[in-house]
mmCIF file of C-alpha atoms and ligand atoms in Angstrom:
data_model
loop_
_atom_site.group_PDB
_atom_site.id
_atom_site.type_symbol
_atom_site.label_atom_id
_atom_site.label_comp_id
_atom_site.label_asym_id
_atom_site.label_seq_id
_atom_site.Cartn_x
_atom_site.Cartn_y
_atom_site.Cartn_z
ATOM 1 C CA UNK A 1 -0.016 -0.031 0.009
ATOM 2 C CA UNK A 2 1.306 3.386 -0.986
ATOM 3 C CA UNK A 3 1.501 6.048 1.623
ATOM 4 C CA UNK A 4 -1.091 8.848 1.219
ATOM 5 C CA UNK A 5 0.265 11.839 -0.666
ATOM 6 C CA UNK A 6 1.623 14.625 1.361
ATOM 7 C CA UNK A 7 -1.128 17.235 1.395
ATOM 8 C CA UNK A 8 1.206 19.907 2.643
ATOM 9 C CA UNK A 9 2.897 20.143 -0.774
ATOM 10 C CA UNK A 10 -0.266 19.401 -2.767
ATOM 11 C CA UNK A 11 -2.221 22.348 -1.327
ATOM 12 C CA UNK A 12 -0.935 25.795 -1.803
ATOM 13 C CA UNK A 13 -3.721 27.255 0.248
ATOM 14 C CA UNK A 14 -3.742 26.591 3.956
ATOM 15 C CA UNK A 15 -5.879 23.629 4.829
ATOM 16 C CA UNK A 16 -9.163 24.694 6.362
ATOM 17 C CA UNK A 17 -10.434 23.272 9.512
ATOM 18 C CA UNK A 18 -14.057 22.463 9.998
ATOM 19 C CA UNK A 19 -16.708 24.358 11.794
ATOM 20 C CA UNK A 20 -19.667 22.761 13.324
ATOM 21 C CA UNK A 21 -23.129 23.787 12.182
ATOM 22 C CA UNK A 22 -23.634 25.219 15.646
ATOM 23 C CA UNK A 23 -20.592 27.458 15.260
ATOM 24 C CA UNK A 24 -21.746 28.633 11.833
ATOM 25 C CA UNK A 25 -25.134 29.457 13.331
ATOM 26 C CA UNK A 26 -23.408 31.399 16.095
ATOM 27 C CA UNK A 27 -21.526 33.438 13.513
ATOM 28 C CA UNK A 28 -24.716 34.008 11.545
ATOM 29 C CA UNK A 29 -26.529 35.208 14.646
ATOM 30 C CA UNK A 30 -23.642 37.498 15.576
ATOM 31 C CA UNK A 31 -23.501 38.981 12.124
ATOM 32 C CA UNK A 32 -27.302 39.362 11.961
ATOM 33 C CA UNK A 33 -27.284 41.142 15.348
ATOM 34 C CA UNK A 34 -24.527 43.401 14.128
ATOM 35 C CA UNK A 35 -26.475 44.238 10.997
ATOM 36 C CA UNK A 36 -29.557 45.052 13.003
ATOM 37 C CA UNK A 37 -27.544 47.227 15.297
ATOM 38 C CA UNK A 38 -25.987 49.096 12.404
ATOM 39 C CA UNK A 39 -29.348 49.544 10.754
ATOM 40 C CA UNK A 40 -30.654 51.080 13.936
ATOM 41 C CA UNK A 41 -27.633 53.339 14.104
ATOM 42 C CA UNK A 42 -28.167 54.291 10.433
ATOM 43 C CA UNK A 43 -31.840 55.111 10.971
ATOM 44 C CA UNK A 44 -30.946 57.250 13.972
ATOM 45 C CA UNK A 45 -28.287 59.108 12.103
ATOM 46 C CA UNK A 46 -30.631 59.803 9.255
ATOM 47 C CA UNK A 47 -33.298 61.191 11.542
ATOM 48 C CA UNK A 48 -30.687 63.289 13.266
ATOM 49 C CA UNK A 49 -29.651 64.684 9.938
ATOM 50 C CA UNK A 50 -33.213 65.492 9.060
ATOM 51 C CA UNK A 51 -33.763 67.059 12.464
ATOM 52 C CA UNK A 52 -30.639 69.201 12.277
ATOM 53 C CA UNK A 53 -31.423 70.201 8.743
ATOM 54 C CA UNK A 54 -34.807 71.443 9.902
ATOM 55 C CA UNK A 55 -33.186 73.365 12.705
ATOM 56 C CA UNK A 56 -30.761 74.981 10.332
ATOM 57 C CA UNK A 57 -33.512 76.048 8.012
ATOM 58 C CA UNK A 58 -35.637 77.624 10.691
ATOM 59 C CA UNK A 59 -32.580 79.175 12.319
ATOM 60 C CA UNK A 60 -30.821 80.625 9.245
ATOM 61 C CA UNK A 61 -32.380 84.132 9.226
ATOM 62 C CA UNK A 62 -29.425 85.990 10.661
ATOM 63 C CA UNK A 63 -26.721 83.767 9.119
ATOM 64 C CA UNK A 64 -23.664 85.261 7.576
ATOM 65 C CA UNK A 65 -21.513 83.402 5.139
ATOM 66 C CA UNK A 66 -19.345 81.831 7.866
ATOM 67 C CA UNK A 67 -22.391 80.297 9.539
ATOM 68 C CA UNK A 68 -23.639 78.940 6.238
ATOM 69 C CA UNK A 69 -20.206 77.434 5.621
ATOM 70 C CA UNK A 70 -20.122 75.801 9.040
ATOM 71 C CA UNK A 71 -23.561 74.328 8.507
ATOM 72 C CA UNK A 72 -22.649 72.930 5.119
ATOM 73 C CA UNK A 73 -19.590 71.289 6.652
ATOM 74 C CA UNK A 74 -21.631 69.827 9.500
ATOM 75 C CA UNK A 75 -24.096 68.427 7.049
ATOM 76 C CA UNK A 76 -21.323 66.881 4.954
ATOM 77 C CA UNK A 77 -19.874 65.274 8.033
ATOM 78 C CA UNK A 78 -23.174 63.825 9.003
ATOM 79 C CA UNK A 79 -23.769 62.469 5.537
ATOM 80 C CA UNK A 80 -20.329 60.833 5.414
ATOM 81 C CA UNK A 81 -21.008 59.302 8.831
ATOM 82 C CA UNK A 82 -24.252 57.860 7.536
ATOM 83 C CA UNK A 83 -22.514 56.567 4.416
ATOM 84 C CA UNK A 84 -19.869 54.960 6.656
ATOM 85 C CA UNK A 85 -22.520 53.069 8.521
ATOM 86 C CA UNK A 86 -24.147 52.042 5.263
ATOM 87 C CA UNK A 87 -20.811 50.640 4.094
ATOM 88 C CA UNK A 88 -20.485 48.657 7.261
ATOM 89 C CA UNK A 89 -23.995 47.244 6.759
ATOM 90 C CA UNK A 90 -22.948 46.145 3.246
ATOM 91 C CA UNK A 91 -19.842 44.476 4.652
ATOM 92 C CA UNK A 92 -21.954 42.472 7.116
ATOM 93 C CA UNK A 93 -24.356 41.479 4.351
ATOM 94 C CA UNK A 94 -21.513 40.292 2.179
ATOM 95 C CA UNK A 95 -20.148 38.375 5.088
ATOM 96 C CA UNK A 96 -23.497 36.624 5.554
ATOM 97 C CA UNK A 97 -23.483 35.629 1.878
ATOM 98 C CA UNK A 98 -20.022 34.264 2.116
ATOM 99 C CA UNK A 99 -20.913 32.415 5.291
ATOM 100 C CA UNK A 100 -23.692 30.663 3.307
ATOM 101 C CA UNK A 101 -21.195 29.648 0.680
ATOM 102 C CA UNK A 102 -18.908 28.244 3.370
ATOM 103 C CA UNK A 103 -15.955 30.523 2.690
ATOM 104 C CA UNK A 104 -16.271 33.021 5.450
ATOM 105 C CA UNK A 105 -14.504 33.217 8.767
ATOM 106 C CA UNK A 106 -11.222 31.487 7.934
ATOM 107 C CA UNK A 107 -7.909 33.168 8.355
ATOM 108 C CA UNK A 108 -6.421 33.875 4.911
ATOM 109 C CA UNK A 109 -2.959 33.350 6.224
ATOM 110 C CA UNK A 110 -2.932 30.305 8.442
ATOM 111 C CA UNK A 111 -6.374 28.806 7.631
ATOM 112 C CA UNK A 112 -7.484 28.769 11.254
ATOM 113 C CA UNK A 113 -11.053 29.632 12.033
ATOM 114 C CA UNK A 114 -11.383 33.273 13.127
ATOM 115 C CA UNK A 115 -13.189 33.534 16.547
ATOM 116 C CA UNK A 116 -16.849 34.349 16.440
ATOM 117 C CA UNK A 117 -16.338 37.358 18.686
ATOM 118 C CA UNK A 118 -13.820 38.858 16.333
ATOM 119 C CA UNK A 119 -16.020 38.351 13.361
ATOM 120 C CA UNK A 120 -18.940 39.991 15.149
ATOM 121 C CA UNK A 121 -16.798 43.045 15.963
ATOM 122 C CA UNK A 122 -15.020 43.143 12.550
ATOM 123 C CA UNK A 123 -17.188 41.445 9.960
ATOM 124 C CA UNK A 124 -14.629 42.194 7.287
ATOM 125 C CA UNK A 125 -11.806 40.510 9.168
ATOM 126 C CA UNK A 126 -9.879 38.097 7.010
ATOM 127 C CA UNK A 127 -7.090 37.265 9.411
ATOM 128 C CA UNK A 128 -7.079 35.720 12.868
ATOM 129 C CA UNK A 129 -5.758 37.896 15.715
ATOM 130 C CA UNK A 130 -2.357 36.204 15.701
ATOM 131 C CA UNK A 131 -1.794 36.768 11.960
ATOM 132 C CA UNK A 132 -3.187 40.262 12.114
ATOM 133 C CA UNK A 133 -0.629 41.072 14.805
ATOM 134 C CA UNK A 134 2.124 39.649 12.669
ATOM 135 C CA UNK A 135 1.002 41.737 9.744
ATOM 136 C CA UNK A 136 1.001 44.878 11.790
ATOM 137 C CA UNK A 137 4.485 44.224 13.131
ATOM 138 C CA UNK A 138 5.950 44.127 9.668
HETATM 139 ZN ZN1 ZN B 201 -4.188 33.182 11.080
#
């Protein structure tokens, strides 16, 4: 009987471990919770923008150019904040899609599963904490 081929040389990509269905569910739940949280944050930011915009309109009678400039800047900052949240929502949604396809949550460097807590905090994480630290040290 021939010895089984050495998989270390056959695979260029790091071998992936396995996750149990329960773990996958845990990740899904964490991601879904994160998405809901971000959506809440987004809705709140939008209503704040609307509210502030209304205040600015009713309170703009005595404005000089500087005031108008400040208000425009504030508004731009709020909109970019809202867009930032929207981007994070998209990231979480993509993560959920990849999770369904079975290629989410593995470290790109060492192939280890990335801890659920880390994925919940950083849905776009592609490295485990250990590898991330190694990357940052370089
Ligand atoms: Zn790693």
